[in-house]
Amino acid sequence: MSLSEGHAKRRCVTLHMVSSLDGFIAKKDNSVSWMDSPGSVYEAGVSISEEEAAAFVKTIDCYVLGSRTYEHALELGWPYGDTPAIVVTRREWPPARMRKTIEFYAGDLKTLVDVKLAPRYRNIWLVGGAMLCQRFLELGLVDEIRLTIAPVLLGEGLRLFGGLLKEERWNLKNVVAYKNGFVELLYSASSTSTC
Ligand SMILES: NC(=O)c1ccc[n+]([C@@H]2O[C@H](COP(=O)([O-])OP(=O)(O)OC[C@H]3O[C@@H](n4cnc5c(N)ncnc54)[C@H](OP(=O)(O)O)[C@@H]3O)[C@@H](O)[C@H]2O)c1
C-alpha cells in the first residue's frame, strides 16, 4: 500500500448542506433568511449551546468549497474562522479576495482529497455548493452526508444535487431534531464507516 493510500483510508470527507423541504439550497436572489428559525418550537427537539457548537466546529480540520460558495461566504462574513479552507476554482483571484487560511485549487479532485488533504487532515468538510458537491459524489469522494433540513418550502432556487447521480444506497447513522424545527440527517457511504 502506498503512503497516499494509507492516508486516504483514514480521511473522512463530510458533505454538509442545508436544504429546504423541497430540496433547494439557495434562493435565486441568494438571500439566506430562510435559514433563520423564527416561529414555532418543536418541544421534543434538542437545542445546543454556543459552547457546544464551538466545540463541535473545533473537530473540523479543514473546509472545501466551490468558488461561488466562497464568494457568497465572503459577502456574508467569513463563517469558517481560522480553520484552513480550500477553494476549488480555475480562476485567478485578486489578492484582496484572499485570506491567509485559504488555498486555491484547480486540479483533479481525487488528488486534492487523497494526496493533498488526507495526509494533513482527517475531518474534511465539503460545504458546497451544489456543483462541487455533485462532482465529489460522482467521483465517490464523500464518506458522509450531513444534511440539515430547514422547515420551509422555497418553491424555486438552486437544487441540492441537481445533476444526474446514479442510484446509490446510503446508511442512516443518526437523526437529530432541533427545537427550532430543523432536522439533521447523517448518512454514511459505507455501513462499516469509521468516520
Ligand atoms: N444551503 C447550503 O447549505 C449551501 C451551502 C453552500 C453553498 N450554498 C449556496 O450555493 C450557491 C453556490 O453553489 P453553486 O453550485 O452555484 O457553486 P459552487 O459549487 O459553490 O462553485 C462552483 C464553482 O466551483 C468551481 N468548481 C466546481 N467544480 C470544479 C472542478 N471540478 N474543478 C475546478 N473548479 C471547480 C468553479 O469555479 P470557477 O468558476 O471559479 O472556476 C465553479 O464555477 C450559493 O448561492 C451558496 O450560497 C448553499
XYZ file of N, CA, C and O and ligand atoms in Angstrom:
828
model
N 0.844 -1.206 0.000
C 0.000 0.000 0.000
C 0.881 1.258 0.000
O 1.846 1.340 0.757
N 0.573 2.194 -0.885
C 1.375 3.412 -0.937
C 1.019 4.319 0.242
O -0.013 4.128 0.897
N 1.885 5.288 0.480
C 1.650 6.230 1.586
C 0.319 6.952 1.414
O -0.480 7.066 2.340
N 0.059 7.398 0.172
C -1.163 8.185 -0.022
C -2.408 7.314 0.179
O -3.409 7.761 0.704
N -2.337 6.006 -0.183
C -3.494 5.130 0.037
C -3.745 4.941 1.532
O -4.862 4.900 1.990
N -2.638 4.822 2.289
C -2.773 4.662 3.734
C -3.471 5.856 4.351
O -4.404 5.709 5.132
N -3.089 7.062 3.962
C -3.727 8.276 4.479
C -5.164 8.344 3.996
O -6.060 8.717 4.743
N -5.379 7.958 2.711
C -6.708 8.058 2.136
C -7.704 7.245 2.949
O -8.848 7.612 3.080
N -7.257 6.133 3.528
C -8.170 5.295 4.299
C -8.623 5.993 5.579
O -9.693 5.755 6.076
N -7.791 6.871 6.117
C -8.122 7.469 7.403
C -8.945 8.741 7.277
O -9.570 9.159 8.224
N -8.938 9.352 6.109
C -9.658 10.619 5.998
C -11.174 10.398 6.012
O -11.662 9.336 5.651
N -11.881 11.435 6.457
C -13.337 11.375 6.430
C -13.844 12.654 5.772
O -13.671 13.750 6.322
N -14.443 12.507 4.604
C -14.993 13.674 3.909
C -16.489 13.733 4.213
O -17.241 12.823 3.865
N -16.901 14.808 4.866
C -18.308 15.008 5.205
C -18.891 16.096 4.329
O -18.385 17.222 4.325
N -19.906 15.750 3.577
C -20.617 16.761 2.775
C -21.703 17.353 3.664
O -22.572 16.621 4.150
N -21.633 18.641 3.904
C -22.658 19.270 4.752
C -23.426 20.339 3.985
O -22.831 21.246 3.400
N -24.736 20.204 3.990
C -25.579 21.188 3.303
C -26.848 21.414 4.114
O -27.320 20.519 4.815
N -27.417 22.605 3.941
C -28.736 22.898 4.494
C -29.693 22.973 3.317
O -29.454 23.711 2.353
N -30.762 22.185 3.386
C -31.720 22.154 2.284
C -33.111 22.553 2.776
O -33.468 22.304 3.930
N -33.887 23.151 1.869
C -35.300 23.397 2.192
C -36.051 22.063 2.098
O -35.513 21.075 1.581
N -37.303 22.053 2.552
C -38.115 20.822 2.465
C -38.276 20.363 1.028
O -38.413 19.175 0.760
N -38.290 21.303 0.084
C -38.454 20.921 -1.324
C -37.123 20.858 -2.073
O -37.074 20.931 -3.302
N -36.018 20.693 -1.319
C -34.763 20.317 -1.957
C -33.953 21.431 -2.594
O -33.178 21.181 -3.514
N -34.088 22.664 -2.082
C -33.260 23.758 -2.601
C -32.224 24.178 -1.552
O -32.500 24.157 -0.350
N -31.056 24.604 -2.040
C -30.016 25.039 -1.089
C -29.754 26.534 -1.157
O -29.001 27.080 -0.365
N -30.327 27.210 -2.159
C -30.156 28.665 -2.241
C -31.335 29.259 -2.996
O -31.882 28.624 -3.908
N -31.698 30.475 -2.610
C -32.742 31.190 -3.339
C -32.114 31.900 -4.529
O -30.902 32.133 -4.556
N -32.946 32.265 -5.499
C -32.413 32.917 -6.703
C -31.682 34.209 -6.366
O -30.685 34.555 -6.998
N -32.177 34.946 -5.357
C -31.523 36.210 -5.003
C -30.408 36.012 -3.973
O -29.852 36.974 -3.461
N -30.116 34.735 -3.658
C -29.037 34.385 -2.721
C -29.296 34.820 -1.274
O -28.385 34.749 -0.441
N -30.501 35.281 -0.961
C -30.780 35.673 0.428
C -30.828 34.417 1.303
O -31.177 33.330 0.831
N -30.470 34.597 2.584
C -30.341 33.421 3.454
C -31.284 33.444 4.652
O -31.165 32.619 5.552
N -32.244 34.387 4.642
C -33.119 34.493 5.822
C -33.953 33.220 6.018
O -34.390 32.927 7.129
N -34.129 32.436 4.949
C -34.886 31.181 5.088
C -34.174 30.190 6.015
O -34.768 29.255 6.522
N -32.887 30.432 6.256
C -32.144 29.542 7.155
C -32.281 29.975 8.613
O -31.811 29.283 9.503
N -32.885 31.148 8.843
C -33.143 31.559 10.220
C -34.314 30.737 10.746
O -35.031 30.106 9.985
N -34.513 30.819 12.062
C -35.538 29.936 12.602
C -36.519 30.639 13.531
O -36.621 30.286 14.695
N -37.236 31.643 13.014
C -38.286 32.207 13.865
C -39.462 31.228 13.850
O -39.455 30.286 13.083
N -40.459 31.489 14.665
C -41.665 30.665 14.547
C -41.737 29.566 15.562
O -41.173 29.669 16.641
N -42.410 28.502 15.200
C -42.827 27.505 16.174
C -41.648 26.723 16.753
O -40.613 26.560 16.125
N -41.879 26.260 17.978
C -40.857 25.474 18.666
C -41.301 24.022 18.698
O -42.429 23.718 19.054
N -40.407 23.144 18.308
C -40.689 21.707 18.383
C -40.216 21.223 19.756
O -39.020 21.072 20.010
N -41.216 21.021 20.655
C -40.894 20.780 22.069
C -40.006 19.564 22.284
O -39.156 19.556 23.181
N -40.207 18.508 21.491
C -39.423 17.284 21.711
C -38.004 17.395 21.168
O -37.190 16.489 21.324
N -37.713 18.521 20.528
C -36.395 18.674 19.917
C -35.327 19.078 20.923
O -35.608 19.402 22.070
N -34.088 19.052 20.472
C -32.975 19.454 21.324
C -32.482 20.823 20.866
O -32.821 21.291 19.776
N -31.709 21.453 21.729
C -31.017 22.671 21.291
C -29.589 22.555 21.782
O -29.313 21.872 22.770
N -28.678 23.198 21.079
C -27.289 23.132 21.551
C -26.805 24.538 21.886
O -27.199 25.510 21.249
N -25.956 24.588 22.891
C -25.452 25.888 23.347
C -24.358 26.368 22.386
O -23.820 25.581 21.592
N -24.031 27.647 22.502
C -22.942 28.185 21.664
C -21.627 27.476 21.952
O -20.831 27.231 21.055
N -21.418 27.112 23.245
C -20.171 26.425 23.617
C -20.108 25.048 22.946
O -19.068 24.650 22.429
N -21.251 24.336 22.972
C -21.270 23.002 22.334
C -21.018 23.123 20.832
O -20.286 22.325 20.238
N -21.652 24.120 20.222
C -21.469 24.310 18.779
C -20.005 24.627 18.472
O -19.416 24.078 17.534
N -19.399 25.485 19.313
C -17.996 25.867 19.083
C -17.078 24.657 19.252
O -16.131 24.463 18.480
N -17.376 23.813 20.245
C -16.540 22.623 20.473
C -16.651 21.673 19.284
O -15.663 21.074 18.847
N -17.857 21.560 18.724
C -18.045 20.682 17.562
C -17.262 21.205 16.358
O -16.564 20.453 15.673
N -17.363 22.499 16.135
C -16.680 23.104 14.976
C -15.166 22.903 15.071
O -14.478 22.720 14.071
N -14.663 22.861 16.314
C -13.211 22.652 16.504
C -12.748 21.287 16.005
O -11.558 21.082 15.759
N -13.671 20.331 15.888
C -13.280 18.984 15.431
C -13.088 18.952 13.909
O -12.616 17.964 13.372
N -13.477 20.027 13.233
C -13.331 20.070 11.774
C -11.911 20.552 11.447
O -11.480 21.606 11.920
N -11.202 19.758 10.629
C -9.794 20.093 10.349
C -9.646 21.022 9.159
O -8.698 21.806 9.101
N -10.521 20.887 8.163
C -10.457 21.824 7.031
C -11.778 21.827 6.274
O -12.571 20.885 6.381
N -11.994 22.914 5.544
C -13.200 23.061 4.730
C -12.794 23.066 3.259
O -11.721 23.559 2.901
N -13.696 22.530 2.420
C -13.506 22.600 0.970
C -14.773 23.225 0.398
O -15.887 22.826 0.763
N -14.607 24.221 -0.481
C -15.785 24.870 -1.051
C -15.542 25.313 -2.483
O -14.404 25.564 -2.887
N -16.641 25.383 -3.248
C -16.573 25.885 -4.614
C -16.458 27.398 -4.613
O -16.777 28.059 -3.615
N -16.030 27.956 -5.741
C -15.733 29.391 -5.755
C -16.980 30.255 -5.567
O -16.905 31.343 -5.013
N -18.134 29.769 -6.026
C -19.346 30.602 -5.843
C -19.756 30.626 -4.377
O -20.199 31.654 -3.864
N -19.609 29.495 -3.719
C -19.886 29.461 -2.277
C -18.894 30.364 -1.543
O -19.250 31.082 -0.603
N -17.653 30.343 -1.989
C -16.620 31.200 -1.390
C -17.018 32.674 -1.496
O -16.970 33.421 -0.507
N -17.441 33.085 -2.690
C -17.803 34.497 -2.885
C -18.961 34.883 -1.976
O -18.973 35.957 -1.373
N -19.930 33.964 -1.878
C -21.087 34.259 -1.038
C -20.679 34.314 0.440
O -21.138 35.178 1.191
N -19.792 33.409 0.841
C -19.326 33.388 2.242
C -18.584 34.680 2.579
O -18.709 35.203 3.691
N -17.829 35.196 1.627
C -17.128 36.471 1.875
C -18.124 37.605 2.061
O -17.970 38.465 2.935
N -19.170 37.597 1.230
C -20.195 38.657 1.335
C -20.896 38.611 2.682
O -21.192 39.638 3.291
N -21.184 37.372 3.149
C -21.951 37.227 4.393
C -21.098 37.496 5.628
O -21.615 37.723 6.715
N -19.773 37.414 5.470
C -18.868 37.485 6.624
C -18.347 36.084 6.848
O -19.110 35.200 7.252
N -17.104 35.871 6.543
C -16.471 34.540 6.539
C -16.844 33.712 7.775
O -16.488 34.075 8.901
N -17.566 32.591 7.623
C -18.025 31.850 8.803
C -17.073 30.747 9.278
O -17.377 30.070 10.249
N -15.919 30.572 8.603
C -15.084 29.402 8.901
C -13.863 29.723 9.755
O -12.962 28.902 9.890
N -13.848 30.925 10.318
C -12.781 31.309 11.234
C -11.398 31.112 10.634
O -11.179 31.387 9.448
N -10.466 30.611 11.472
C -9.089 30.409 11.007
C -8.815 28.968 10.607
O -7.656 28.578 10.420
N -9.865 28.181 10.499
C -9.677 26.795 10.042
C -9.262 26.829 8.574
O -9.841 27.589 7.791
N -8.277 26.018 8.185
C -7.857 26.018 6.783
C -9.033 25.725 5.852
O -9.911 24.928 6.175
N -9.026 26.411 4.706
C -10.095 26.204 3.724
C -9.483 26.145 2.328
O -8.562 26.899 2.022
N -10.010 25.234 1.522
C -9.541 25.100 0.139
C -10.686 25.502 -0.776
O -11.795 24.945 -0.684
N -10.433 26.474 -1.631
C -11.441 26.929 -2.585
C -11.109 26.332 -3.947
O -10.007 26.514 -4.468
N -12.077 25.580 -4.499
C -11.847 24.953 -5.801
C -12.288 25.935 -6.887
O -13.445 26.371 -6.910
N -11.341 26.295 -7.748
C -11.610 27.293 -8.779
C -10.556 27.202 -9.869
O -9.418 26.845 -9.588
N -10.955 27.530 -11.080
C -9.952 27.607 -12.154
C -9.604 29.066 -12.455
O -8.824 29.347 -13.334
N -10.227 29.974 -11.707
C -9.978 31.407 -11.939
C -8.747 31.895 -11.179
O -8.375 31.303 -10.167
N -8.177 33.001 -11.638
C -7.144 33.715 -10.886
C -7.870 34.685 -9.961
O -8.804 35.360 -10.396
N -7.422 34.792 -8.713
C -8.103 35.682 -7.757
C -7.223 36.858 -7.376
O -6.029 36.669 -7.113
N -7.797 38.056 -7.330
C -7.006 39.209 -6.882
C -6.655 39.054 -5.403
O -7.452 38.491 -4.645
N -5.497 39.541 -4.985
C -5.065 39.373 -3.589
C -6.116 39.837 -2.580
O -6.261 39.253 -1.520
N -6.881 40.864 -2.935
C -7.871 41.398 -1.990
C -8.918 40.354 -1.611
O -9.558 40.448 -0.578
N -9.122 39.356 -2.460
C -10.138 38.349 -2.179
C -9.557 37.117 -1.481
O -10.207 36.107 -1.336
N -8.284 37.211 -1.105
C -7.637 36.059 -0.478
C -7.549 36.252 1.035
O -7.477 37.360 1.521
N -7.519 35.149 1.755
C -7.303 35.194 3.193
C -6.137 34.263 3.511
O -5.870 33.336 2.756
N -5.502 34.502 4.656
C -4.294 33.721 4.974
C -4.557 32.221 5.088
O -3.719 31.403 4.771
N -5.751 31.876 5.578
C -6.033 30.458 5.827
C -6.598 29.749 4.596
O -6.992 28.590 4.682
N -6.641 30.454 3.473
C -7.273 29.882 2.282
C -6.258 29.539 1.205
O -5.335 30.297 0.933
N -6.475 28.365 0.599
C -5.679 27.984 -0.573
C -6.633 27.812 -1.741
O -7.751 27.309 -1.555
N -6.179 28.162 -2.930
C -6.978 27.937 -4.128
C -6.468 26.687 -4.826
O -5.257 26.437 -4.838
N -7.393 25.915 -5.390
C -7.008 24.643 -6.011
C -7.760 24.461 -7.317
O -8.972 24.704 -7.371
N -7.046 24.006 -8.350
C -7.683 23.918 -9.666
C -7.586 22.538 -10.308
O -8.120 22.332 -11.386
N -6.948 21.583 -9.632
C -6.667 20.312 -10.314
C -7.729 19.254 -10.106
O -8.890 19.534 -9.804
N -7.275 18.030 -10.230
C -8.118 16.850 -10.095
C -8.625 16.711 -8.641
O -7.852 16.878 -7.692
N -9.908 16.388 -8.461
C -10.484 16.403 -7.104
C -10.043 15.199 -6.270
O -9.915 15.288 -5.053
N -9.820 14.056 -6.929
C -9.349 12.883 -6.184
C -7.941 13.151 -5.636
O -7.628 12.787 -4.499
N -7.124 13.793 -6.451
C -5.773 14.159 -5.995
C -5.869 15.151 -4.836
O -5.126 15.059 -3.850
N -6.803 16.085 -4.944
C -6.987 17.054 -3.854
C -7.250 16.317 -2.539
O -6.602 16.572 -1.518
N -8.207 15.386 -2.571
C -8.608 14.726 -1.326
C -7.535 13.748 -0.839
O -7.091 13.818 0.315
N -7.119 12.845 -1.720
C -6.288 11.734 -1.236
C -4.794 12.036 -1.175
O -4.073 11.399 -0.411
N -4.346 12.992 -1.945
C -2.907 13.286 -1.941
C -2.607 14.584 -1.191
O -1.694 14.649 -0.377
N -3.427 15.597 -1.428
C -3.122 16.903 -0.825
C -3.699 17.045 0.593
O -3.022 17.524 1.493
N -4.941 16.608 0.780
C -5.582 16.854 2.080
C -5.431 15.702 3.076
O -5.160 15.931 4.256
N -5.640 14.470 2.620
C -5.663 13.343 3.566
C -4.397 13.213 4.417
O -4.490 12.877 5.598
N -3.206 13.488 3.871
C -2.024 13.392 4.737
C -2.014 14.451 5.847
O -1.371 14.277 6.870
N -2.748 15.546 5.644
C -2.705 16.647 6.613
C -3.920 16.697 7.524
O -3.839 17.147 8.669
N -5.067 16.279 7.003
C -6.323 16.463 7.741
C -7.133 15.172 7.762
O -7.179 14.458 6.771
N -7.804 14.940 8.894
C -8.705 13.780 8.934
C -10.165 14.205 8.659
O -10.827 13.671 7.808
N -10.629 15.211 9.388
C -12.036 15.615 9.293
C -12.201 16.715 8.255
O -12.039 17.894 8.571
N -12.525 16.331 7.028
C -12.585 17.287 5.914
C -14.051 17.589 5.626
O -14.823 16.658 5.351
N -14.428 18.855 5.708
C -15.836 19.218 5.472
C -16.004 19.898 4.128
O -15.406 20.959 3.877
N -16.836 19.264 3.295
C -17.191 19.832 1.991
C -18.491 20.603 2.202
O -19.523 20.017 2.520
N -18.436 21.922 2.040
C -19.577 22.753 2.454
C -20.276 23.453 1.286
O -20.921 24.477 1.466
N -20.151 22.889 0.103
C -20.910 23.422 -1.020
C -20.028 24.030 -2.088
O -18.804 24.043 -1.968
N -20.707 24.509 -3.152
C -22.154 24.440 -3.302
C -22.573 23.188 -4.043
O -21.894 22.165 -4.025
N -23.699 23.320 -4.722
C -24.306 22.181 -5.397
C -23.365 21.589 -6.444
O -23.213 20.370 -6.545
N -22.715 22.460 -7.222
C -21.882 21.983 -8.321
C -20.706 21.149 -7.809
O -20.452 20.043 -8.284
N -20.026 21.661 -6.796
C -18.851 20.947 -6.294
C -19.262 19.655 -5.568
O -18.621 18.614 -5.728
N -20.335 19.717 -4.806
C -20.789 18.520 -4.086
C -21.179 17.419 -5.060
O -20.878 16.237 -4.847
N -21.863 17.824 -6.116
C -22.264 16.873 -7.161
C -21.028 16.142 -7.711
O -21.000 14.928 -7.858
N -19.996 16.885 -7.993
C -18.771 16.319 -8.567
C -18.107 15.366 -7.571
O -17.636 14.294 -7.944
N -18.045 15.768 -6.310
C -17.467 14.902 -5.273
C -18.252 13.587 -5.180
O -17.667 12.515 -5.049
N -19.583 13.680 -5.246
C -20.399 12.462 -5.160
C -20.164 11.570 -6.370
O -20.008 10.356 -6.244
N -20.133 12.174 -7.547
C -19.898 11.394 -8.774
C -18.570 10.639 -8.691
O -18.457 9.519 -9.176
N -17.584 11.258 -8.074
C -16.249 10.655 -8.003
C -16.091 9.714 -6.799
O -15.018 9.166 -6.573
N -17.148 9.569 -6.006
C -17.083 8.678 -4.842
C -16.151 9.201 -3.754
O -15.537 8.423 -3.028
N -16.066 10.517 -3.620
C -15.126 11.101 -2.656
C -15.788 11.496 -1.337
O -15.154 12.094 -0.486
N -17.076 11.184 -1.191
C -17.792 11.595 0.027
C -17.987 10.376 0.931
O -18.470 9.340 0.491
N -17.589 10.499 2.193
C -17.761 9.403 3.154
C -19.055 9.543 3.939
O -19.663 8.555 4.332
N -19.459 10.787 4.200
C -20.670 11.043 4.990
C -21.457 12.186 4.364
O -20.862 13.156 3.874
N -22.777 12.093 4.434
C -23.632 13.235 4.073
C -24.348 13.686 5.343
O -25.040 12.891 5.982
N -24.122 14.923 5.700
C -24.800 15.504 6.870
C -25.743 16.558 6.318
O -25.322 17.647 5.918
N -27.016 16.199 6.261
C -27.996 17.059 5.588
C -28.921 17.675 6.627
O -29.572 16.952 7.383
N -28.952 18.991 6.654
C -29.848 19.674 7.580
C -31.062 20.157 6.795
O -30.919 20.871 5.798
N -32.246 19.731 7.229
C -33.472 20.120 6.532
C -34.110 21.291 7.282
O -34.409 21.183 8.472
N -34.298 22.400 6.576
C -34.936 23.574 7.174
C -36.452 23.467 6.981
O -36.911 22.990 5.940
N -37.232 23.916 7.975
C -38.688 23.746 7.903
C -39.345 24.794 7.010
O -40.147 25.598 7.474
N -39.000 24.783 5.738
C -39.537 25.801 4.835
C -39.563 25.262 3.404
O -38.677 24.503 3.000
N -40.614 25.627 2.671
C -40.666 25.348 1.227
C -40.207 26.613 0.509
O -40.647 27.707 0.848
N -39.327 26.475 -0.471
C -38.861 27.680 -1.182
C -39.507 27.835 -2.559
O -39.574 28.924 -3.100
N -39.918 26.740 -3.149
C -40.603 26.834 -4.444
C -39.662 26.877 -5.635
O -39.928 26.284 -6.662
N -38.564 27.598 -5.487
C -37.578 27.649 -6.583
C -36.221 28.026 -6.009
O -36.124 28.470 -4.871
N -35.194 27.831 -6.819
C -33.838 28.147 -6.369
C -32.836 27.174 -6.940
O -33.067 26.583 -7.998
N -31.733 27.012 -6.228
C -30.671 26.105 -6.676
C -30.875 24.736 -6.040
O -30.954 24.615 -4.819
N -30.980 23.726 -6.876
C -31.259 22.373 -6.393
C -30.067 21.743 -5.696
O -28.948 21.846 -6.170
N -30.361 21.094 -4.582
C -29.384 20.220 -3.946
C -29.166 19.060 -4.912
O -30.131 18.465 -5.366
N -27.949 18.726 -5.248
C -27.658 17.606 -6.147
C -28.512 17.652 -7.411
O -29.287 16.741 -7.694
N -28.421 18.743 -8.159
C -29.280 18.923 -9.323
C -28.978 18.036 -10.520
O -29.809 17.851 -11.379
N -27.792 17.475 -10.594
C -27.399 16.747 -11.809
C -27.846 15.304 -11.816
O -28.773 14.923 -11.121
N -27.170 14.527 -12.602
C -27.557 13.125 -12.780
C -26.648 12.213 -11.967
O -25.588 11.809 -12.428
N -27.095 11.889 -10.763
C -26.319 10.953 -9.950
C -26.884 9.564 -10.158
O -28.075 9.401 -10.395
N -26.041 8.557 -10.032
C -26.561 7.196 -10.184
C -27.177 6.723 -8.854
O -26.846 7.264 -7.785
N -28.088 5.734 -8.962
C -28.736 5.220 -7.744
C -27.678 4.620 -6.822
O -26.816 3.873 -7.263
N -27.788 4.948 -5.562
C -26.770 4.507 -4.613
C -27.378 4.532 -3.213
O -27.935 5.557 -2.821
N -27.314 3.437 -2.492
C -27.914 3.406 -1.163
C -26.919 3.899 -0.117
O -25.740 3.559 -0.187
N -27.391 4.732 0.805
C -26.557 5.237 1.890
C -27.100 4.711 3.212
O -28.250 4.289 3.297
N -26.283 4.748 4.247
C -26.639 4.166 5.543
C -26.926 5.265 6.558
O -26.043 6.093 6.843
N -28.145 5.243 7.093
C -28.506 6.260 8.087
C -27.738 6.002 9.378
O -27.740 4.881 9.899
N -27.046 7.027 9.887
C -26.245 6.859 11.109
C -26.826 7.615 12.290
O -26.610 7.258 13.441
N -27.529 8.711 12.005
C -28.061 9.496 13.128
C -29.112 10.477 12.632
O -29.071 10.919 11.478
N -30.052 10.792 13.520
C -31.067 11.808 13.229
C -31.181 12.695 14.460
O -31.271 12.184 15.574
N -31.115 14.001 14.271
C -31.311 14.913 15.399
C -32.372 15.932 15.006
O -32.247 16.597 13.965
N -33.420 16.014 15.819
C -34.449 17.033 15.593
C -34.204 18.165 16.583
O -33.994 17.931 17.782
N -34.191 19.375 16.082
C -33.913 20.543 16.933
C -35.201 21.278 17.300
O -36.195 21.218 16.571
N -35.140 21.976 18.401
C -36.301 22.742 18.872
C -36.763 23.760 17.826
O -37.930 24.108 17.741
N -35.816 24.246 17.019
C -36.171 25.273 16.033
C -36.798 24.691 14.767
O -37.016 25.411 13.794
N -37.064 23.380 14.775
C -37.760 22.772 13.635
C -36.820 22.238 12.561
O -37.272 21.641 11.580
N -35.532 22.455 12.720
C -34.572 21.896 11.769
C -34.294 20.434 12.142
O -34.332 20.074 13.312
N -34.013 19.607 11.134
C -33.681 18.194 11.375
C -32.357 17.896 10.693
O -32.158 18.268 9.534
N -31.472 17.231 11.418
C -30.185 16.884 10.811
C -30.116 15.380 10.590
O -30.341 14.589 11.509
N -29.839 14.999 9.357
C -29.741 13.592 8.979
C -28.289 13.282 8.663
O -27.654 14.023 7.899
N -27.786 12.205 9.249
C -26.394 11.836 8.964
C -26.371 10.458 8.296
O -26.898 9.476 8.832
N -25.808 10.405 7.107
C -25.701 9.150 6.355
C -24.237 8.854 6.077
O -23.444 9.780 5.846
N -23.927 7.551 6.049
C -22.559 7.230 5.650
C -22.583 6.351 4.406
O -23.530 5.591 4.165
N -21.527 6.480 3.611
C -21.461 5.734 2.352
C -21.308 4.247 2.614
O -21.807 3.414 1.860
N -20.640 3.921 3.704
C -20.387 2.509 3.988
C -20.965 2.154 5.350
O -20.876 2.949 6.294
N -21.536 0.947 5.470
C -22.136 0.565 6.755
C -21.054 0.350 7.805
O -21.325 0.318 8.991
N -19.807 0.202 7.364
C -18.719 -0.017 8.326
C -17.827 1.217 8.443
O -16.671 1.115 8.843
N -18.378 2.351 8.107
C -17.588 3.598 8.113
C -16.976 3.867 9.484
O -17.598 3.635 10.523
N -15.746 4.352 9.476
C -15.092 4.723 10.735
C -15.027 6.237 10.884
O -14.260 6.753 11.693
N -15.826 6.925 10.119
C -15.835 8.386 10.187
C -16.162 8.857 11.589
O -16.980 8.260 12.248
N -27.652 25.708 1.765
C -26.377 25.388 1.907
O -26.003 24.610 2.790
C -25.357 25.960 0.972
C -24.024 25.554 1.117
C -23.095 26.079 0.237
C -23.472 26.953 -0.758
N -24.772 27.327 -0.867
C -25.175 28.240 -1.938
O -24.928 27.608 -3.176
C -24.593 28.595 -4.147
C -23.283 28.226 -4.825
O -23.358 26.915 -5.344
P -23.011 26.591 -6.869
O -23.385 25.177 -7.123
O -23.596 27.646 -7.719
O -21.422 26.804 -6.933
P -20.183 26.173 -6.131
O -20.224 24.689 -6.188
O -20.048 26.841 -4.815
O -18.994 26.735 -7.022
C -18.899 26.390 -8.381
C -17.531 26.780 -8.865
O -16.555 25.964 -8.234
C -15.510 25.678 -9.142
N -15.530 24.255 -9.447
C -16.521 23.369 -9.251
N -16.123 22.134 -9.627
C -14.860 22.257 -10.045
C -13.901 21.343 -10.521
N -14.155 20.033 -10.656
N -12.678 21.810 -10.856
C -12.391 23.123 -10.724
N -13.269 24.051 -10.267
C -14.489 23.607 -9.940
C -15.796 26.504 -10.395
O -15.181 27.754 -10.106
P -14.577 28.793 -11.163
O -15.769 29.206 -11.996
O -14.060 29.883 -10.284
O -13.515 28.073 -11.933
C -17.310 26.599 -10.356
O -17.813 27.700 -11.092
C -24.525 29.909 -3.409
O -25.768 30.573 -3.552
C -24.345 29.491 -1.977
O -24.808 30.440 -1.065
C -25.727 26.845 -0.018
